[in-house]
């Protein structure tokens, strides 16, 4: 789902994420979302780092490696949450 | 609520525990003309795990070649070192087996740990940044130093169980005794050369400065320990 945050009030985002995660677990569905929104990432990180879902969640970021080739870096949920809780840039 | 520590990243990063450590390290580098280090702090000796874990998520993480973690030995150098090592192990970062040893792992920056005070006084490795500061501050302000010694004796701080508390008491008193304009002046503001409170060219800081000066070269070499690198390079 692209730009999933569109149309949601930012304060509602953690609640939206909690509901989405519950739905994914109950329906056994994998959810892949893309965004440029830091507020949305911050809201998702705290929900995804919870013990029950952390191992099934990660941030994937497209970046260039040392050879200049495009790669996808996979960032564990705990690392994602540590970064956003310190307001570090992850995009 | 305190603001989170700022994001710092570069080829060679130095991370202290708190803001006063960062301030000390930045002014020491300035005083000794040491360049090429990005200096930050993690918000206390329990903050290394979270800060490094957060660095891993940065888009610039791969730019970072090495990180020096600087922490107080407090009441037990071994326990304080283990506290940091456990934090590194928890997030699977390279984890040195002893202070001033370089740990390396593919796709991660090299990691070294420096415990303060360094060098540790003979037979007693306990202490903190303030343990080093006292010597330099007293040398610059001997009259106030003598007064603080008298006050320490009067208060009976030698009976205080924590060496850290004793040393922090002396530094706090020295700052207050010297800086009459604002006796509550924060330690992190005291390192500026125009304050004349902490002479950063004092010999007590030479060993720390030497490590900072050569950290980039040491971390890029094959020398496992600082002592080994130093011997190999005649420093």
PDB file of C-alpha atoms in Angstrom:
ATOM      1  CA  UNK A   1       0.000   0.000   0.000  1.00  0.00           C
ATOM      2  CA  UNK A   2       1.575   3.281  -1.072  1.00  0.00           C
ATOM      3  CA  UNK A   3       1.408   6.446   1.079  1.00  0.00           C
ATOM      4  CA  UNK A   4      -0.828   4.670   3.589  1.00  0.00           C
ATOM      5  CA  UNK A   5      -0.866   7.668   5.934  1.00  0.00           C
ATOM      6  CA  UNK A   6      -2.812   9.859   3.506  1.00  0.00           C
ATOM      7  CA  UNK A   7      -6.043  11.072   5.048  1.00  0.00           C
ATOM      8  CA  UNK A   8      -5.277  10.051   8.649  1.00  0.00           C
ATOM      9  CA  UNK A   9      -4.892  12.605  11.422  1.00  0.00           C
ATOM     10  CA  UNK A  10      -1.342  12.190  12.784  1.00  0.00           C
ATOM     11  CA  UNK A  11      -2.520  11.568  16.367  1.00  0.00           C
ATOM     12  CA  UNK A  12      -4.598   8.634  15.126  1.00  0.00           C
ATOM     13  CA  UNK A  13      -1.674   6.897  13.446  1.00  0.00           C
ATOM     14  CA  UNK A  14      -0.588   4.693  16.388  1.00  0.00           C
ATOM     15  CA  UNK A  15      -4.200   3.486  16.738  1.00  0.00           C
ATOM     16  CA  UNK A  16      -4.406   2.813  13.001  1.00  0.00           C
ATOM     17  CA  UNK A  17      -1.188   0.807  13.188  1.00  0.00           C
ATOM     18  CA  UNK A  18      -2.333  -1.198  16.208  1.00  0.00           C
ATOM     19  CA  UNK A  19      -5.525  -2.122  14.379  1.00  0.00           C
ATOM     20  CA  UNK A  20      -3.645  -3.014  11.186  1.00  0.00           C
ATOM     21  CA  UNK A  21      -1.196  -5.265  13.046  1.00  0.00           C
ATOM     22  CA  UNK A  22      -4.085  -7.049  14.815  1.00  0.00           C
ATOM     23  CA  UNK A  23      -5.806  -7.547  11.480  1.00  0.00           C
ATOM     24  CA  UNK A  24      -2.637  -8.889   9.834  1.00  0.00           C
ATOM     25  CA  UNK A  25      -2.156 -11.422  12.641  1.00  0.00           C
ATOM     26  CA  UNK A  26      -5.769 -12.602  12.726  1.00  0.00           C
ATOM     27  CA  UNK A  27      -6.046 -12.856   8.923  1.00  0.00           C
ATOM     28  CA  UNK A  28      -2.465 -14.157   8.432  1.00  0.00           C
ATOM     29  CA  UNK A  29      -1.770 -11.382   5.971  1.00  0.00           C
ATOM     30  CA  UNK A  30       1.577  -9.783   5.153  1.00  0.00           C
ATOM     31  CA  UNK A  31       1.398  -6.017   4.889  1.00  0.00           C
ATOM     32  CA  UNK A  32       3.940  -3.997   2.887  1.00  0.00           C
ATOM     33  CA  UNK A  33       3.569  -0.230   3.035  1.00  0.00           C
ATOM     34  CA  UNK A  34       5.647   2.599   1.589  1.00  0.00           C
ATOM     35  CA  UNK A  35       5.923   6.127   2.909  1.00  0.00           C
ATOM     36  CA  UNK A  36       8.047   9.268   3.115  1.00  0.00           C
ATOM     37  CA  UNK A  37       6.267  10.490   6.252  1.00  0.00           C
ATOM     38  CA  UNK A  38       8.440  10.641   9.400  1.00  0.00           C
ATOM     39  CA  UNK A  39       5.347  10.998  11.629  1.00  0.00           C
ATOM     40  CA  UNK A  40       3.934   7.835  10.148  1.00  0.00           C
ATOM     41  CA  UNK A  41       7.230   5.967  10.593  1.00  0.00           C
ATOM     42  CA  UNK A  42       7.466   7.125  14.208  1.00  0.00           C
ATOM     43  CA  UNK A  43       3.933   5.964  14.921  1.00  0.00           C
ATOM     44  CA  UNK A  44       4.546   2.581  13.301  1.00  0.00           C
ATOM     45  CA  UNK A  45       7.893   1.962  15.005  1.00  0.00           C
ATOM     46  CA  UNK A  46       6.524   1.893  18.532  1.00  0.00           C
ATOM     47  CA  UNK A  47       3.772  -0.554  17.551  1.00  0.00           C
ATOM     48  CA  UNK A  48       6.017  -2.806  15.456  1.00  0.00           C
ATOM     49  CA  UNK A  49       8.690  -3.032  18.179  1.00  0.00           C
ATOM     50  CA  UNK A  50       6.276  -4.684  20.603  1.00  0.00           C
ATOM     51  CA  UNK A  51       7.525  -8.111  21.586  1.00  0.00           C
ATOM     52  CA  UNK A  52       4.790 -10.106  19.907  1.00  0.00           C
ATOM     53  CA  UNK A  53       5.269  -8.580  16.454  1.00  0.00           C
ATOM     54  CA  UNK A  54       8.892  -7.354  16.468  1.00  0.00           C
ATOM     55  CA  UNK A  55      10.322 -10.531  14.959  1.00  0.00           C
ATOM     56  CA  UNK A  56       7.858 -10.332  12.049  1.00  0.00           C
ATOM     57  CA  UNK A  57       8.402  -6.625  11.346  1.00  0.00           C
ATOM     58  CA  UNK A  58      11.140  -4.601   9.748  1.00  0.00           C
ATOM     59  CA  UNK A  59      11.890  -1.333   8.011  1.00  0.00           C
ATOM     60  CA  UNK A  60      13.220  -1.802   4.487  1.00  0.00           C
ATOM     61  CA  UNK A  61      15.025   1.112   2.902  1.00  0.00           C
ATOM     62  CA  UNK A  62      16.318   1.491  -0.617  1.00  0.00           C
ATOM     63  CA  UNK A  63      19.876   2.838  -0.602  1.00  0.00           C
ATOM     64  CA  UNK A  64      23.208   2.686  -2.438  1.00  0.00           C
ATOM     65  CA  UNK A  65      26.004   0.409  -1.223  1.00  0.00           C
ATOM     66  CA  UNK A  66      29.727   1.218  -1.240  1.00  0.00           C
ATOM     67  CA  UNK A  67      29.984   0.128  -4.894  1.00  0.00           C
ATOM     68  CA  UNK A  68      27.184   2.505  -5.867  1.00  0.00           C
ATOM     69  CA  UNK A  69      24.700  -0.292  -6.469  1.00  0.00           C
ATOM     70  CA  UNK A  70      21.139  -0.011  -5.221  1.00  0.00           C
ATOM     71  CA  UNK A  71      20.356  -2.365  -2.345  1.00  0.00           C
ATOM     72  CA  UNK A  72      17.546  -2.877   0.141  1.00  0.00           C
ATOM     73  CA  UNK A  73      18.713  -2.522   3.749  1.00  0.00           C
ATOM     74  CA  UNK A  74      16.629  -4.455   6.268  1.00  0.00           C
ATOM     75  CA  UNK A  75      16.426  -2.829   9.673  1.00  0.00           C
ATOM     76  CA  UNK A  76      15.083  -4.799  12.643  1.00  0.00           C
ATOM     77  CA  UNK A  77      12.044  -3.380  14.417  1.00  0.00           C
ATOM     78  CA  UNK A  78      13.976  -2.702  17.655  1.00  0.00           C
ATOM     79  CA  UNK A  79      16.561  -0.655  15.778  1.00  0.00           C
ATOM     80  CA  UNK A  80      13.832   1.213  13.889  1.00  0.00           C
ATOM     81  CA  UNK A  81      12.098   2.022  17.169  1.00  0.00           C
ATOM     82  CA  UNK A  82      15.340   3.109  18.885  1.00  0.00           C
ATOM     83  CA  UNK A  83      16.005   5.521  16.024  1.00  0.00           C
ATOM     84  CA  UNK A  84      12.579   7.117  15.898  1.00  0.00           C
ATOM     85  CA  UNK A  85      12.345   7.384  19.700  1.00  0.00           C
ATOM     86  CA  UNK A  86      15.567   9.480  19.562  1.00  0.00           C
ATOM     87  CA  UNK A  87      14.193  11.442  16.580  1.00  0.00           C
ATOM     88  CA  UNK A  88      17.000  10.104  14.351  1.00  0.00           C
ATOM     89  CA  UNK A  89      16.504  10.309  10.620  1.00  0.00           C
ATOM     90  CA  UNK A  90      15.805   6.904   9.069  1.00  0.00           C
ATOM     91  CA  UNK A  91      14.612   7.928   5.582  1.00  0.00           C
TER      92      UNK A  91
ATOM     93  CA  UNK B   1      11.600  15.841  29.835  1.00  0.00           C
ATOM     94  CA  UNK B   2      15.211  16.122  28.638  1.00  0.00           C
ATOM     95  CA  UNK B   3      15.722  16.394  24.897  1.00  0.00           C
ATOM     96  CA  UNK B   4      17.090  13.212  23.315  1.00  0.00           C
ATOM     97  CA  UNK B   5      20.792  13.261  22.438  1.00  0.00           C
ATOM     98  CA  UNK B   6      21.381  14.606  18.935  1.00  0.00           C
ATOM     99  CA  UNK B   7      22.141  12.278  16.035  1.00  0.00           C
ATOM    100  CA  UNK B   8      25.874  12.242  15.336  1.00  0.00           C
ATOM    101  CA  UNK B   9      27.456  10.302  12.527  1.00  0.00           C
ATOM    102  CA  UNK B  10      30.731  10.487  10.654  1.00  0.00           C
ATOM    103  CA  UNK B  11      33.660   8.321   9.599  1.00  0.00           C
ATOM    104  CA  UNK B  12      35.052   8.247  13.123  1.00  0.00           C
ATOM    105  CA  UNK B  13      32.639   8.813  15.986  1.00  0.00           C
ATOM    106  CA  UNK B  14      33.354   9.362  19.685  1.00  0.00           C
ATOM    107  CA  UNK B  15      30.459   8.904  22.102  1.00  0.00           C
ATOM    108  CA  UNK B  16      30.504   9.917  25.762  1.00  0.00           C
ATOM    109  CA  UNK B  17      27.878   9.244  28.406  1.00  0.00           C
ATOM    110  CA  UNK B  18      26.442  12.708  28.882  1.00  0.00           C
ATOM    111  CA  UNK B  19      26.496  16.250  27.627  1.00  0.00           C
ATOM    112  CA  UNK B  20      29.390  17.270  29.881  1.00  0.00           C
ATOM    113  CA  UNK B  21      31.494  14.434  28.415  1.00  0.00           C
ATOM    114  CA  UNK B  22      30.705  15.657  24.919  1.00  0.00           C
ATOM    115  CA  UNK B  23      31.611  19.204  25.884  1.00  0.00           C
ATOM    116  CA  UNK B  24      34.899  18.061  27.474  1.00  0.00           C
ATOM    117  CA  UNK B  25      35.839  15.945  24.441  1.00  0.00           C
ATOM    118  CA  UNK B  26      35.023  18.666  21.924  1.00  0.00           C
ATOM    119  CA  UNK B  27      37.022  21.307  23.796  1.00  0.00           C
ATOM    120  CA  UNK B  28      39.907  18.869  24.342  1.00  0.00           C
ATOM    121  CA  UNK B  29      40.001  18.183  20.589  1.00  0.00           C
ATOM    122  CA  UNK B  30      39.937  21.922  19.926  1.00  0.00           C
ATOM    123  CA  UNK B  31      42.726  22.548  22.438  1.00  0.00           C
ATOM    124  CA  UNK B  32      44.932  19.766  21.024  1.00  0.00           C
ATOM    125  CA  UNK B  33      44.032  20.531  17.380  1.00  0.00           C
ATOM    126  CA  UNK B  34      42.553  17.067  16.874  1.00  0.00           C
ATOM    127  CA  UNK B  35      40.272  16.929  13.846  1.00  0.00           C
ATOM    128  CA  UNK B  36      38.195  14.358  11.992  1.00  0.00           C
ATOM    129  CA  UNK B  37      36.108  13.096  14.912  1.00  0.00           C
ATOM    130  CA  UNK B  38      32.326  13.432  15.248  1.00  0.00           C
ATOM    131  CA  UNK B  39      31.629  13.777  18.982  1.00  0.00           C
ATOM    132  CA  UNK B  40      28.295  12.975  20.601  1.00  0.00           C
ATOM    133  CA  UNK B  41      26.732  11.575  23.758  1.00  0.00           C
ATOM    134  CA  UNK B  42      24.206   8.878  24.505  1.00  0.00           C
ATOM    135  CA  UNK B  43      22.351  10.167  27.585  1.00  0.00           C
ATOM    136  CA  UNK B  44      23.927   8.145  30.400  1.00  0.00           C
ATOM    137  CA  UNK B  45      25.928   4.934  30.745  1.00  0.00           C
ATOM    138  CA  UNK B  46      22.845   2.849  29.998  1.00  0.00           C
ATOM    139  CA  UNK B  47      22.235   4.680  26.727  1.00  0.00           C
ATOM    140  CA  UNK B  48      24.905   3.112  24.515  1.00  0.00           C
ATOM    141  CA  UNK B  49      22.660   0.259  23.373  1.00  0.00           C
ATOM    142  CA  UNK B  50      19.784   2.435  22.250  1.00  0.00           C
ATOM    143  CA  UNK B  51      21.995   5.051  20.618  1.00  0.00           C
ATOM    144  CA  UNK B  52      24.031   2.520  18.616  1.00  0.00           C
ATOM    145  CA  UNK B  53      20.896   0.580  17.720  1.00  0.00           C
ATOM    146  CA  UNK B  54      19.460   3.854  16.412  1.00  0.00           C
ATOM    147  CA  UNK B  55      22.649   4.602  14.472  1.00  0.00           C
ATOM    148  CA  UNK B  56      22.238   1.258  12.718  1.00  0.00           C
ATOM    149  CA  UNK B  57      18.944   2.513  11.261  1.00  0.00           C
ATOM    150  CA  UNK B  58      20.528   5.682   9.871  1.00  0.00           C
ATOM    151  CA  UNK B  59      20.865   5.956   6.077  1.00  0.00           C
ATOM    152  CA  UNK B  60      24.453   7.113   6.769  1.00  0.00           C
ATOM    153  CA  UNK B  61      25.427   4.153   8.961  1.00  0.00           C
ATOM    154  CA  UNK B  62      27.686   2.646   6.290  1.00  0.00           C
ATOM    155  CA  UNK B  63      29.772   5.847   6.277  1.00  0.00           C
ATOM    156  CA  UNK B  64      30.878   5.139   9.820  1.00  0.00           C
ATOM    157  CA  UNK B  65      34.212   3.272  10.060  1.00  0.00           C
ATOM    158  CA  UNK B  66      34.794   3.309  13.789  1.00  0.00           C
ATOM    159  CA  UNK B  67      33.253   4.322  17.095  1.00  0.00           C
ATOM    160  CA  UNK B  68      35.012   5.014  20.398  1.00  0.00           C
ATOM    161  CA  UNK B  69      32.756   4.672  23.434  1.00  0.00           C
ATOM    162  CA  UNK B  70      33.891   6.597  26.515  1.00  0.00           C
ATOM    163  CA  UNK B  71      32.454   5.789  29.924  1.00  0.00           C
ATOM    164  CA  UNK B  72      33.193   6.327  33.607  1.00  0.00           C
ATOM    165  CA  UNK B  73      34.653   3.422  35.579  1.00  0.00           C
ATOM    166  CA  UNK B  74      32.529   4.533  38.541  1.00  0.00           C
ATOM    167  CA  UNK B  75      32.872   2.269  41.585  1.00  0.00           C
ATOM    168  CA  UNK B  76      34.017  -0.786  39.637  1.00  0.00           C
ATOM    169  CA  UNK B  77      35.958  -0.574  36.350  1.00  0.00           C
ATOM    170  CA  UNK B  78      35.169  -4.227  35.575  1.00  0.00           C
ATOM    171  CA  UNK B  79      31.437  -3.900  36.193  1.00  0.00           C
ATOM    172  CA  UNK B  80      31.216  -0.634  34.266  1.00  0.00           C
ATOM    173  CA  UNK B  81      33.055  -2.124  31.304  1.00  0.00           C
ATOM    174  CA  UNK B  82      30.816  -5.205  31.392  1.00  0.00           C
ATOM    175  CA  UNK B  83      27.759  -2.944  31.425  1.00  0.00           C
ATOM    176  CA  UNK B  84      28.824  -1.491  28.065  1.00  0.00           C
ATOM    177  CA  UNK B  85      29.899  -4.831  26.647  1.00  0.00           C
ATOM    178  CA  UNK B  86      26.488  -6.318  27.520  1.00  0.00           C
ATOM    179  CA  UNK B  87      24.777  -3.453  25.689  1.00  0.00           C
ATOM    180  CA  UNK B  88      26.885  -4.115  22.569  1.00  0.00           C
ATOM    181  CA  UNK B  89      26.226  -7.864  22.747  1.00  0.00           C
ATOM    182  CA  UNK B  90      22.473  -7.282  23.054  1.00  0.00           C
ATOM    183  CA  UNK B  91      22.362  -5.592  19.645  1.00  0.00           C
ATOM    184  CA  UNK B  92      25.061  -7.823  18.106  1.00  0.00           C
ATOM    185  CA  UNK B  93      27.516  -5.001  17.601  1.00  0.00           C
ATOM    186  CA  UNK B  94      31.264  -5.743  17.657  1.00  0.00           C
ATOM    187  CA  UNK B  95      32.168  -6.095  21.304  1.00  0.00           C
ATOM    188  CA  UNK B  96      35.754  -5.791  22.591  1.00  0.00           C
ATOM    189  CA  UNK B  97      36.805  -8.131  25.389  1.00  0.00           C
ATOM    190  CA  UNK B  98      38.659  -5.412  27.300  1.00  0.00           C
ATOM    191  CA  UNK B  99      39.064  -1.620  27.319  1.00  0.00           C
ATOM    192  CA  UNK B 100      41.230  -0.122  24.550  1.00  0.00           C
ATOM    193  CA  UNK B 101      40.850  -3.159  22.339  1.00  0.00           C
ATOM    194  CA  UNK B 102      39.339  -2.853  18.851  1.00  0.00           C
ATOM    195  CA  UNK B 103      36.441  -5.179  17.991  1.00  0.00           C
ATOM    196  CA  UNK B 104      35.676  -5.704  14.302  1.00  0.00           C
ATOM    197  CA  UNK B 105      32.797  -7.307  12.438  1.00  0.00           C
ATOM    198  CA  UNK B 106      31.792  -7.267   8.782  1.00  0.00           C
ATOM    199  CA  UNK B 107      29.281  -4.533   7.863  1.00  0.00           C
ATOM    200  CA  UNK B 108      29.745  -2.779  11.235  1.00  0.00           C
ATOM    201  CA  UNK B 109      32.074  -0.003  12.373  1.00  0.00           C
ATOM    202  CA  UNK B 110      35.018  -1.045  14.545  1.00  0.00           C
ATOM    203  CA  UNK B 111      34.313  -0.465  18.226  1.00  0.00           C
ATOM    204  CA  UNK B 112      36.704   0.527  21.011  1.00  0.00           C
ATOM    205  CA  UNK B 113      35.946   1.400  24.645  1.00  0.00           C
ATOM    206  CA  UNK B 114      37.866   3.876  26.806  1.00  0.00           C
ATOM    207  CA  UNK B 115      37.164   3.906  30.530  1.00  0.00           C
ATOM    208  CA  UNK B 116      37.774   7.055  32.582  1.00  0.00           C
ATOM    209  CA  UNK B 117      39.865   7.950  34.446  1.00  0.00           C
ATOM    210  CA  UNK B 118      42.606   7.089  32.002  1.00  0.00           C
ATOM    211  CA  UNK B 119      45.264   6.290  32.863  1.00  0.00           C
ATOM    212  CA  UNK B 120      43.762   4.810  36.005  1.00  0.00           C
ATOM    213  CA  UNK B 121      45.565   5.758  39.226  1.00  0.00           C
ATOM    214  CA  UNK B 122      47.725   2.862  40.538  1.00  0.00           C
ATOM    215  CA  UNK B 123      45.776   0.290  42.570  1.00  0.00           C
ATOM    216  CA  UNK B 124      42.498   2.137  42.135  1.00  0.00           C
ATOM    217  CA  UNK B 125      40.737   2.274  38.788  1.00  0.00           C
ATOM    218  CA  UNK B 126      37.594   3.815  40.263  1.00  0.00           C
ATOM    219  CA  UNK B 127      36.426   7.246  39.221  1.00  0.00           C
ATOM    220  CA  UNK B 128      35.050   9.310  36.408  1.00  0.00           C
ATOM    221  CA  UNK B 129      35.782  12.310  34.213  1.00  0.00           C
ATOM    222  CA  UNK B 130      35.855  14.518  37.314  1.00  0.00           C
ATOM    223  CA  UNK B 131      38.717  12.428  38.746  1.00  0.00           C
ATOM    224  CA  UNK B 132      40.883  13.781  35.926  1.00  0.00           C
ATOM    225  CA  UNK B 133      39.430  17.290  36.042  1.00  0.00           C
ATOM    226  CA  UNK B 134      40.348  17.875  39.705  1.00  0.00           C
ATOM    227  CA  UNK B 135      44.102  17.798  39.072  1.00  0.00           C
ATOM    228  CA  UNK B 136      43.881  20.238  36.172  1.00  0.00           C
ATOM    229  CA  UNK B 137      41.438  22.576  37.913  1.00  0.00           C
ATOM    230  CA  UNK B 138      43.496  22.726  41.120  1.00  0.00           C
ATOM    231  CA  UNK B 139      46.670  23.476  39.160  1.00  0.00           C
ATOM    232  CA  UNK B 140      44.913  26.486  37.592  1.00  0.00           C
ATOM    233  CA  UNK B 141      43.251  27.588  40.830  1.00  0.00           C
ATOM    234  CA  UNK B 142      45.513  26.469  43.720  1.00  0.00           C
ATOM    235  CA  UNK B 143      44.079  28.899  46.276  1.00  0.00           C
ATOM    236  CA  UNK B 144      40.530  27.668  45.749  1.00  0.00           C
ATOM    237  CA  UNK B 145      41.841  24.100  45.611  1.00  0.00           C
ATOM    238  CA  UNK B 146      43.248  24.426  49.133  1.00  0.00           C
ATOM    239  CA  UNK B 147      39.896  25.805  50.353  1.00  0.00           C
ATOM    240  CA  UNK B 148      38.031  22.900  48.747  1.00  0.00           C
ATOM    241  CA  UNK B 149      40.416  20.446  50.442  1.00  0.00           C
ATOM    242  CA  UNK B 150      39.603  22.053  53.794  1.00  0.00           C
ATOM    243  CA  UNK B 151      35.888  21.918  53.094  1.00  0.00           C
ATOM    244  CA  UNK B 152      36.144  18.271  51.979  1.00  0.00           C
ATOM    245  CA  UNK B 153      37.872  17.411  55.252  1.00  0.00           C
ATOM    246  CA  UNK B 154      35.289  19.387  57.237  1.00  0.00           C
ATOM    247  CA  UNK B 155      32.397  17.621  55.508  1.00  0.00           C
ATOM    248  CA  UNK B 156      34.187  14.282  55.869  1.00  0.00           C
ATOM    249  CA  UNK B 157      33.799  13.134  52.287  1.00  0.00           C
ATOM    250  CA  UNK B 158      36.411  10.409  52.715  1.00  0.00           C
ATOM    251  CA  UNK B 159      33.715   8.507  54.578  1.00  0.00           C
ATOM    252  CA  UNK B 160      31.359   8.759  51.585  1.00  0.00           C
ATOM    253  CA  UNK B 161      31.108   5.305  50.050  1.00  0.00           C
ATOM    254  CA  UNK B 162      31.312   6.396  46.409  1.00  0.00           C
ATOM    255  CA  UNK B 163      34.537   7.782  44.969  1.00  0.00           C
ATOM    256  CA  UNK B 164      32.503   9.323  42.151  1.00  0.00           C
ATOM    257  CA  UNK B 165      30.546  11.379  44.665  1.00  0.00           C
ATOM    258  CA  UNK B 166      33.745  12.538  46.362  1.00  0.00           C
ATOM    259  CA  UNK B 167      35.286  13.673  43.076  1.00  0.00           C
ATOM    260  CA  UNK B 168      32.088  15.293  41.819  1.00  0.00           C
ATOM    261  CA  UNK B 169      31.771  17.161  45.138  1.00  0.00           C
ATOM    262  CA  UNK B 170      35.270  18.590  44.710  1.00  0.00           C
ATOM    263  CA  UNK B 171      34.668  19.635  41.112  1.00  0.00           C
ATOM    264  CA  UNK B 172      31.333  21.240  41.974  1.00  0.00           C
ATOM    265  CA  UNK B 173      32.948  23.160  44.842  1.00  0.00           C
ATOM    266  CA  UNK B 174      35.864  24.236  42.652  1.00  0.00           C
ATOM    267  CA  UNK B 175      33.566  25.555  39.947  1.00  0.00           C
ATOM    268  CA  UNK B 176      31.491  27.433  42.513  1.00  0.00           C
ATOM    269  CA  UNK B 177      34.585  28.794  44.273  1.00  0.00           C
ATOM    270  CA  UNK B 178      36.202  30.061  41.080  1.00  0.00           C
ATOM    271  CA  UNK B 179      33.180  31.251  39.082  1.00  0.00           C
ATOM    272  CA  UNK B 180      31.802  33.936  41.387  1.00  0.00           C
ATOM    273  CA  UNK B 181      29.583  35.322  38.626  1.00  0.00           C
ATOM    274  CA  UNK B 182      27.421  32.180  38.752  1.00  0.00           C
ATOM    275  CA  UNK B 183      28.420  29.591  41.385  1.00  0.00           C
ATOM    276  CA  UNK B 184      25.837  27.187  39.958  1.00  0.00           C
ATOM    277  CA  UNK B 185      27.493  27.256  36.533  1.00  0.00           C
ATOM    278  CA  UNK B 186      27.058  23.956  34.695  1.00  0.00           C
ATOM    279  CA  UNK B 187      30.132  21.797  34.243  1.00  0.00           C
ATOM    280  CA  UNK B 188      29.422  21.300  30.553  1.00  0.00           C
ATOM    281  CA  UNK B 189      29.908  25.072  30.117  1.00  0.00           C
ATOM    282  CA  UNK B 190      33.190  25.190  32.044  1.00  0.00           C
ATOM    283  CA  UNK B 191      35.548  23.832  29.399  1.00  0.00           C
ATOM    284  CA  UNK B 192      35.521  26.915  27.215  1.00  0.00           C
ATOM    285  CA  UNK B 193      39.051  28.429  27.248  1.00  0.00           C
ATOM    286  CA  UNK B 194      37.719  31.905  28.119  1.00  0.00           C
ATOM    287  CA  UNK B 195      36.479  30.579  31.478  1.00  0.00           C
ATOM    288  CA  UNK B 196      39.987  29.575  32.662  1.00  0.00           C
ATOM    289  CA  UNK B 197      38.448  26.854  34.838  1.00  0.00           C
ATOM    290  CA  UNK B 198      39.877  23.706  33.272  1.00  0.00           C
ATOM    291  CA  UNK B 199      43.267  24.028  31.558  1.00  0.00           C
ATOM    292  CA  UNK B 200      42.877  21.429  28.818  1.00  0.00           C
ATOM    293  CA  UNK B 201      46.587  21.557  28.002  1.00  0.00           C
ATOM    294  CA  UNK B 202      47.315  19.971  31.419  1.00  0.00           C
ATOM    295  CA  UNK B 203      49.358  16.761  31.302  1.00  0.00           C
ATOM    296  CA  UNK B 204      46.600  14.796  33.033  1.00  0.00           C
ATOM    297  CA  UNK B 205      44.673  14.807  29.729  1.00  0.00           C
ATOM    298  CA  UNK B 206      47.634  13.795  27.544  1.00  0.00           C
ATOM    299  CA  UNK B 207      46.818  10.087  27.346  1.00  0.00           C
ATOM    300  CA  UNK B 208      43.155  10.661  26.476  1.00  0.00           C
ATOM    301  CA  UNK B 209      44.177  13.238  23.871  1.00  0.00           C
ATOM    302  CA  UNK B 210      46.686  10.813  22.372  1.00  0.00           C
ATOM    303  CA  UNK B 211      43.997   8.163  21.920  1.00  0.00           C
ATOM    304  CA  UNK B 212      41.644  10.684  20.296  1.00  0.00           C
ATOM    305  CA  UNK B 213      44.412  11.973  18.041  1.00  0.00           C
ATOM    306  CA  UNK B 214      45.284   8.512  16.746  1.00  0.00           C
ATOM    307  CA  UNK B 215      41.896   6.817  16.997  1.00  0.00           C
ATOM    308  CA  UNK B 216      41.211   6.937  13.249  1.00  0.00           C
ATOM    309  CA  UNK B 217      44.600   5.416  12.418  1.00  0.00           C
ATOM    310  CA  UNK B 218      44.404   2.777  15.156  1.00  0.00           C
ATOM    311  CA  UNK B 219      40.870   1.709  14.231  1.00  0.00           C
ATOM    312  CA  UNK B 220      41.857   1.389  10.560  1.00  0.00           C
ATOM    313  CA  UNK B 221      44.903  -0.752  11.362  1.00  0.00           C
ATOM    314  CA  UNK B 222      45.254  -4.447  12.131  1.00  0.00           C
ATOM    315  CA  UNK B 223      46.428  -3.749  15.677  1.00  0.00           C
ATOM    316  CA  UNK B 224      43.978  -5.275  18.082  1.00  0.00           C
ATOM    317  CA  UNK B 225      44.876  -3.192  21.108  1.00  0.00           C
ATOM    318  CA  UNK B 226      45.845   0.449  21.564  1.00  0.00           C
ATOM    319  CA  UNK B 227      49.061  -0.654  23.299  1.00  0.00           C
ATOM    320  CA  UNK B 228      49.957  -2.820  20.303  1.00  0.00           C
ATOM    321  CA  UNK B 229      49.254   0.023  17.843  1.00  0.00           C
ATOM    322  CA  UNK B 230      51.229   2.456  19.941  1.00  0.00           C
ATOM    323  CA  UNK B 231      54.238   0.167  20.097  1.00  0.00           C
ATOM    324  CA  UNK B 232      54.106  -0.563  16.368  1.00  0.00           C
ATOM    325  CA  UNK B 233      53.957   3.135  15.519  1.00  0.00           C
ATOM    326  CA  UNK B 234      56.361   4.484  18.135  1.00  0.00           C
ATOM    327  CA  UNK B 235      53.776   6.793  19.707  1.00  0.00           C
TER     328      UNK B 235
END
